[in-house]
Amino acid sequence: SQQGEEDPQALSIQEGENATMNCSYKTSINNLQWYRQNSGRGLVHLILIRSNEREKHSGRLRVTLDTSKKSSSLLITASRAADTASYFCATGGPDGTASKLTFGTGTRLQVTL
Amino acid sequence: DTAVSQTPKYLVTQMGNDKSIKCEQNLGHDTMYWYKQDSKKFLKIMFSYNNKELIINETVPNRFSPKSPDKAHLNLHINSLELGDSAVYFCASTMGGILGGARWFFGPGTRLTVL
């Protein structure tokens, strides 16, 4: 079964606005990663946050992690048309298990001019 | 340079046929994976190999047989293809280990269509 549920399923905003996507997961994790997938393409790693971190930044991206609520959020600031893609959160298994990523259901982001 | 490559990019075939998808990574990673993405964009892990050894097999029908001839390659052979096998198959690699937590790299995907 899918580990993560993402919210919203789809998001449409105008260029320049901020986009926030949320991810909730069910079991304890070692790390959480966010990926982008452009239509018909592969997945591109955006950012990784470890279970002992609360916030991380990379350029226009800001990721938060709340392990007590088993949730994470991805904020894209000053969005651009090129940010149009599907965004997935993926959780790395708990300590002591074989490493694998379990993906959420994804958020489809549409940025219009 | 392509970090994780897959061939072919598109594969259209008839039900009942046997086909293979190949994956290669030039990153020196020791762990490779196959994921399946269905029409609803759900990504589900199928197999994982670490140093050529199978470490994850997620209840995949035995018509699917992965093979890892060396650490840089992980191929997927599918026997007796069925309509439900139509999906996009992604190969991925990372430096593994028990705790994971390293960055992953994904291939461009192979879109398999079974007619």
Short mmCIF file of C-alpha atoms in Angstrom, two decimals:
data_model
loop_
_atom_site.label_atom_id
_atom_site.label_comp_id
_atom_site.label_asym_id
_atom_site.label_seq_id
_atom_site.Cartn_x
_atom_site.Cartn_y
_atom_site.Cartn_z
CA SER A 1 0.00 0.00 0.00
CA GLN A 2 1.07 3.58 -0.50
CA GLN A 3 2.90 5.01 2.49
CA GLY A 4 2.23 8.64 1.77
CA GLU A 5 -0.87 10.56 0.99
CA GLU A 6 -0.39 13.91 -0.64
CA ASP A 7 -2.61 16.89 -0.45
CA PRO A 8 -3.84 18.45 -2.58
CA GLN A 9 -4.04 15.98 -5.46
CA ALA A 10 -3.94 18.88 -7.89
CA LEU A 11 -3.00 22.53 -7.52
CA SER A 12 -3.30 25.34 -10.01
CA ILE A 13 -1.64 28.68 -9.36
CA GLN A 14 -0.37 31.69 -11.25
CA GLU A 15 3.27 32.42 -11.89
CA GLY A 16 4.83 34.25 -9.00
CA GLU A 17 2.59 32.71 -6.37
CA ASN A 18 3.77 30.21 -3.78
CA ALA A 19 2.77 26.55 -3.94
CA THR A 20 2.46 24.37 -0.86
CA MET A 21 2.09 20.61 -0.99
CA ASN A 22 1.61 18.36 2.00
CA CYS A 23 2.49 14.75 2.58
CA SER A 24 1.40 12.46 5.38
CA TYR A 25 2.84 9.04 6.09
CA LYS A 26 2.02 6.17 8.37
CA THR A 27 5.11 4.50 9.84
CA SER A 28 8.36 5.71 11.36
CA ILE A 29 10.94 6.82 8.85
CA ASN A 30 14.64 7.39 8.43
CA ASN A 31 14.30 10.15 5.87
CA LEU A 32 11.80 11.80 3.55
CA GLN A 33 12.52 12.91 0.02
CA TRP A 34 10.69 15.02 -2.52
CA TYR A 35 10.79 14.32 -6.24
CA ARG A 36 9.51 16.11 -9.32
CA GLN A 37 8.22 14.34 -12.41
CA ASN A 38 7.58 16.28 -15.57
CA SER A 39 4.96 14.81 -17.88
CA GLY A 40 6.26 11.68 -19.56
CA ARG A 41 9.65 11.91 -17.88
CA GLY A 42 11.56 10.32 -15.04
CA LEU A 43 11.79 11.44 -11.45
CA VAL A 44 14.18 14.14 -10.38
CA HIS A 45 15.37 14.35 -6.79
CA LEU A 46 14.64 17.73 -5.21
CA ILE A 47 15.52 17.52 -1.56
CA LEU A 48 16.09 15.03 1.25
CA ILE A 49 15.29 15.69 4.90
CA ARG A 50 16.34 13.30 7.64
CA SER A 51 14.13 12.28 10.53
CA ASN A 52 16.15 14.38 12.98
CA GLU A 53 15.77 17.54 10.88
CA ARG A 54 12.80 19.89 10.98
CA GLU A 55 13.38 22.19 8.02
CA LYS A 56 15.54 22.34 4.95
CA HIS A 57 16.00 24.84 2.14
CA SER A 58 17.26 24.51 -1.41
CA GLY A 59 16.90 27.54 -3.66
CA ARG A 60 13.19 28.30 -3.95
CA LEU A 61 12.27 25.09 -2.13
CA ARG A 62 11.53 24.79 1.56
CA VAL A 63 10.72 21.47 3.16
CA THR A 64 9.47 20.90 6.69
CA LEU A 65 9.15 17.65 8.56
CA ASP A 66 7.06 16.98 11.64
CA THR A 67 7.71 13.42 12.77
CA SER A 68 5.23 13.72 15.65
CA LYS A 69 2.46 14.35 13.11
CA LYS A 70 4.04 12.14 10.46
CA SER A 71 3.80 14.90 7.92
CA SER A 72 5.93 17.00 5.63
CA SER A 73 5.34 20.00 3.43
CA LEU A 74 7.04 21.30 0.32
CA LEU A 75 6.86 25.01 -0.39
CA ILE A 76 7.87 26.38 -3.77
CA THR A 77 8.22 30.13 -3.64
CA ALA A 78 7.79 32.52 -6.58
CA SER A 79 6.61 29.72 -8.84
CA ARG A 80 7.41 29.63 -12.55
CA ALA A 81 5.69 27.96 -15.49
CA ALA A 82 8.62 25.53 -15.59
CA ASP A 83 7.61 24.27 -12.13
CA THR A 84 4.57 22.63 -13.71
CA ALA A 85 4.97 18.93 -12.88
CA SER A 86 3.88 16.22 -10.48
CA TYR A 87 5.53 16.26 -7.08
CA PHE A 88 5.97 13.16 -4.98
CA CYS A 89 7.08 12.64 -1.43
CA ALA A 90 8.89 9.40 -0.67
CA THR A 91 9.79 7.96 2.68
CA GLY A 92 12.86 5.92 3.50
CA GLY A 93 12.20 2.91 5.71
CA PRO A 94 12.80 2.90 9.45
CA ASP A 95 16.22 2.13 10.83
CA GLY A 96 17.30 -1.45 10.51
CA THR A 97 15.32 -2.35 7.42
CA ALA A 98 16.49 -2.72 3.87
CA SER A 99 16.49 0.69 2.31
CA LYS A 100 13.67 1.45 -0.06
CA LEU A 101 11.56 4.46 -0.90
CA THR A 102 7.81 4.33 -0.56
CA PHE A 103 6.09 6.96 -2.63
CA GLY A 104 3.08 9.09 -1.97
CA THR A 105 0.23 9.60 -4.38
CA GLY A 106 1.62 12.82 -5.82
CA THR A 107 0.41 16.38 -6.33
CA ARG A 108 -0.06 17.69 -9.85
CA LEU A 109 1.02 21.33 -9.94
CA GLN A 110 -0.01 23.60 -12.80
CA VAL A 111 1.59 27.04 -12.96
CA THR A 112 -0.03 29.38 -15.44
CA LEU A 113 1.29 32.63 -16.87
CA ASP B 1 26.49 11.95 -19.12
CA THR B 2 23.42 9.92 -18.30
CA ALA B 3 23.60 8.65 -14.72
CA VAL B 4 20.89 5.97 -14.97
CA SER B 5 19.90 4.80 -18.42
CA GLN B 6 17.19 2.41 -19.52
CA THR B 7 16.48 0.68 -22.79
CA PRO B 8 14.18 0.67 -24.55
CA LYS B 9 12.31 3.87 -23.83
CA TYR B 10 9.13 2.53 -25.42
CA LEU B 11 8.07 -1.08 -25.77
CA VAL B 12 4.87 -2.16 -27.51
CA THR B 13 4.18 -5.87 -27.64
CA GLN B 14 1.46 -8.49 -27.81
CA MET B 15 0.02 -10.40 -24.88
CA GLY B 16 1.89 -13.60 -24.17
CA ASN B 17 5.24 -12.36 -25.42
CA ASP B 18 8.46 -12.28 -23.38
CA LYS B 19 10.41 -9.04 -23.18
CA SER B 20 13.37 -7.53 -21.34
CA ILE B 21 14.18 -4.04 -20.11
CA LYS B 22 17.75 -3.08 -19.36
CA CYS B 23 19.13 -0.61 -16.85
CA GLU B 24 22.63 0.69 -16.36
CA GLN B 25 24.07 3.20 -13.90
CA ASN B 26 27.48 4.83 -14.08
CA LEU B 27 27.43 6.33 -10.58
CA GLY B 28 29.24 3.56 -8.77
CA HIS B 29 26.16 2.85 -6.67
CA ASP B 30 25.74 -0.51 -5.01
CA THR B 31 21.94 -0.69 -4.87
CA MET B 32 19.51 -0.72 -7.78
CA TYR B 33 15.75 -0.91 -7.99
CA TRP B 34 12.84 -1.48 -10.29
CA TYR B 35 9.66 0.52 -9.74
CA LYS B 36 6.37 0.31 -11.60
CA GLN B 37 4.22 3.40 -12.21
CA ASP B 38 0.66 2.64 -13.16
CA SER B 39 -1.82 4.75 -15.10
CA LYS B 40 -2.79 6.62 -11.92
CA LYS B 41 0.85 7.58 -11.36
CA PHE B 42 1.25 5.33 -8.32
CA LEU B 43 4.87 4.28 -7.94
CA LYS B 44 5.40 0.88 -6.40
CA ILE B 45 8.66 -0.87 -5.69
CA MET B 46 9.16 -4.22 -7.36
CA PHE B 47 12.71 -5.34 -6.69
CA SER B 48 15.92 -4.19 -5.11
CA TYR B 49 19.42 -5.50 -5.57
CA ASN B 50 22.39 -4.68 -3.39
CA ASN B 51 25.80 -5.74 -4.69
CA LYS B 52 24.11 -8.10 -7.16
CA GLU B 53 22.03 -9.75 -4.44
CA LEU B 54 18.24 -9.60 -4.34
CA ILE B 55 17.16 -7.87 -1.14
CA ILE B 56 13.61 -6.78 -1.87
CA ASN B 57 10.95 -8.67 -3.79
CA GLU B 58 7.60 -7.02 -3.27
CA THR B 59 5.11 -9.74 -4.09
CA VAL B 60 5.69 -9.46 -7.78
CA PRO B 61 4.38 -12.30 -10.01
CA ASN B 62 7.11 -14.77 -10.84
CA ARG B 63 6.65 -13.88 -14.51
CA PHE B 64 8.95 -10.98 -13.61
CA SER B 65 12.57 -12.00 -13.15
CA PRO B 66 15.25 -9.45 -12.37
CA LYS B 67 18.88 -10.17 -13.13
CA SER B 68 21.92 -8.24 -11.99
CA PRO B 69 25.03 -9.35 -13.88
CA ASP B 70 27.12 -6.77 -12.04
CA LYS B 71 26.63 -3.82 -9.70
CA ALA B 72 26.11 -1.40 -12.57
CA HIS B 73 23.35 -3.32 -14.31
CA LEU B 74 19.89 -4.50 -13.36
CA ASN B 75 17.71 -6.02 -16.05
CA LEU B 76 14.07 -7.01 -15.89
CA HIS B 77 12.72 -9.90 -17.88
CA ILE B 78 8.98 -10.38 -18.16
CA ASN B 79 7.46 -13.63 -19.37
CA SER B 80 3.97 -14.15 -20.78
CA LEU B 81 3.07 -10.49 -20.80
CA GLU B 82 -0.44 -9.54 -19.72
CA LEU B 83 -2.53 -6.44 -20.35
CA GLY B 84 -2.11 -5.41 -16.71
CA ASP B 85 1.64 -5.22 -17.16
CA SER B 86 1.19 -2.06 -19.19
CA ALA B 87 2.87 0.69 -17.17
CA VAL B 88 6.00 2.77 -16.99
CA TYR B 89 8.91 0.94 -15.38
CA PHE B 90 11.59 2.97 -13.68
CA CYS B 91 15.05 1.86 -12.70
CA ALA B 92 16.75 3.67 -9.82
CA SER B 93 20.04 3.50 -8.01
CA THR B 94 21.58 4.73 -4.79
CA MET B 95 24.35 4.00 -2.36
CA GLY B 96 22.44 1.66 -0.12
CA GLY B 97 23.00 0.02 3.17
CA ILE B 98 20.67 -0.70 6.00
CA LEU B 99 19.83 2.89 6.89
CA GLY B 100 19.60 4.24 3.37
CA GLY B 101 19.14 7.97 3.38
CA ALA B 102 21.26 8.67 0.35
CA ARG B 103 20.07 10.49 -2.72
CA TRP B 104 18.42 8.34 -5.38
CA PHE B 105 18.76 8.65 -9.14
CA PHE B 106 16.03 7.48 -11.48
CA GLY B 107 16.21 6.42 -15.08
CA PRO B 108 13.96 8.02 -17.71
CA GLY B 109 11.51 5.13 -17.63
CA THR B 110 10.37 2.46 -20.07
CA ARG B 111 6.77 2.78 -21.21
CA LEU B 112 5.49 -0.76 -21.77
CA THR B 113 2.25 -1.21 -23.68
CA VAL B 114 0.79 -4.69 -23.95
CA LEU B 115 -1.82 -5.11 -26.68
#
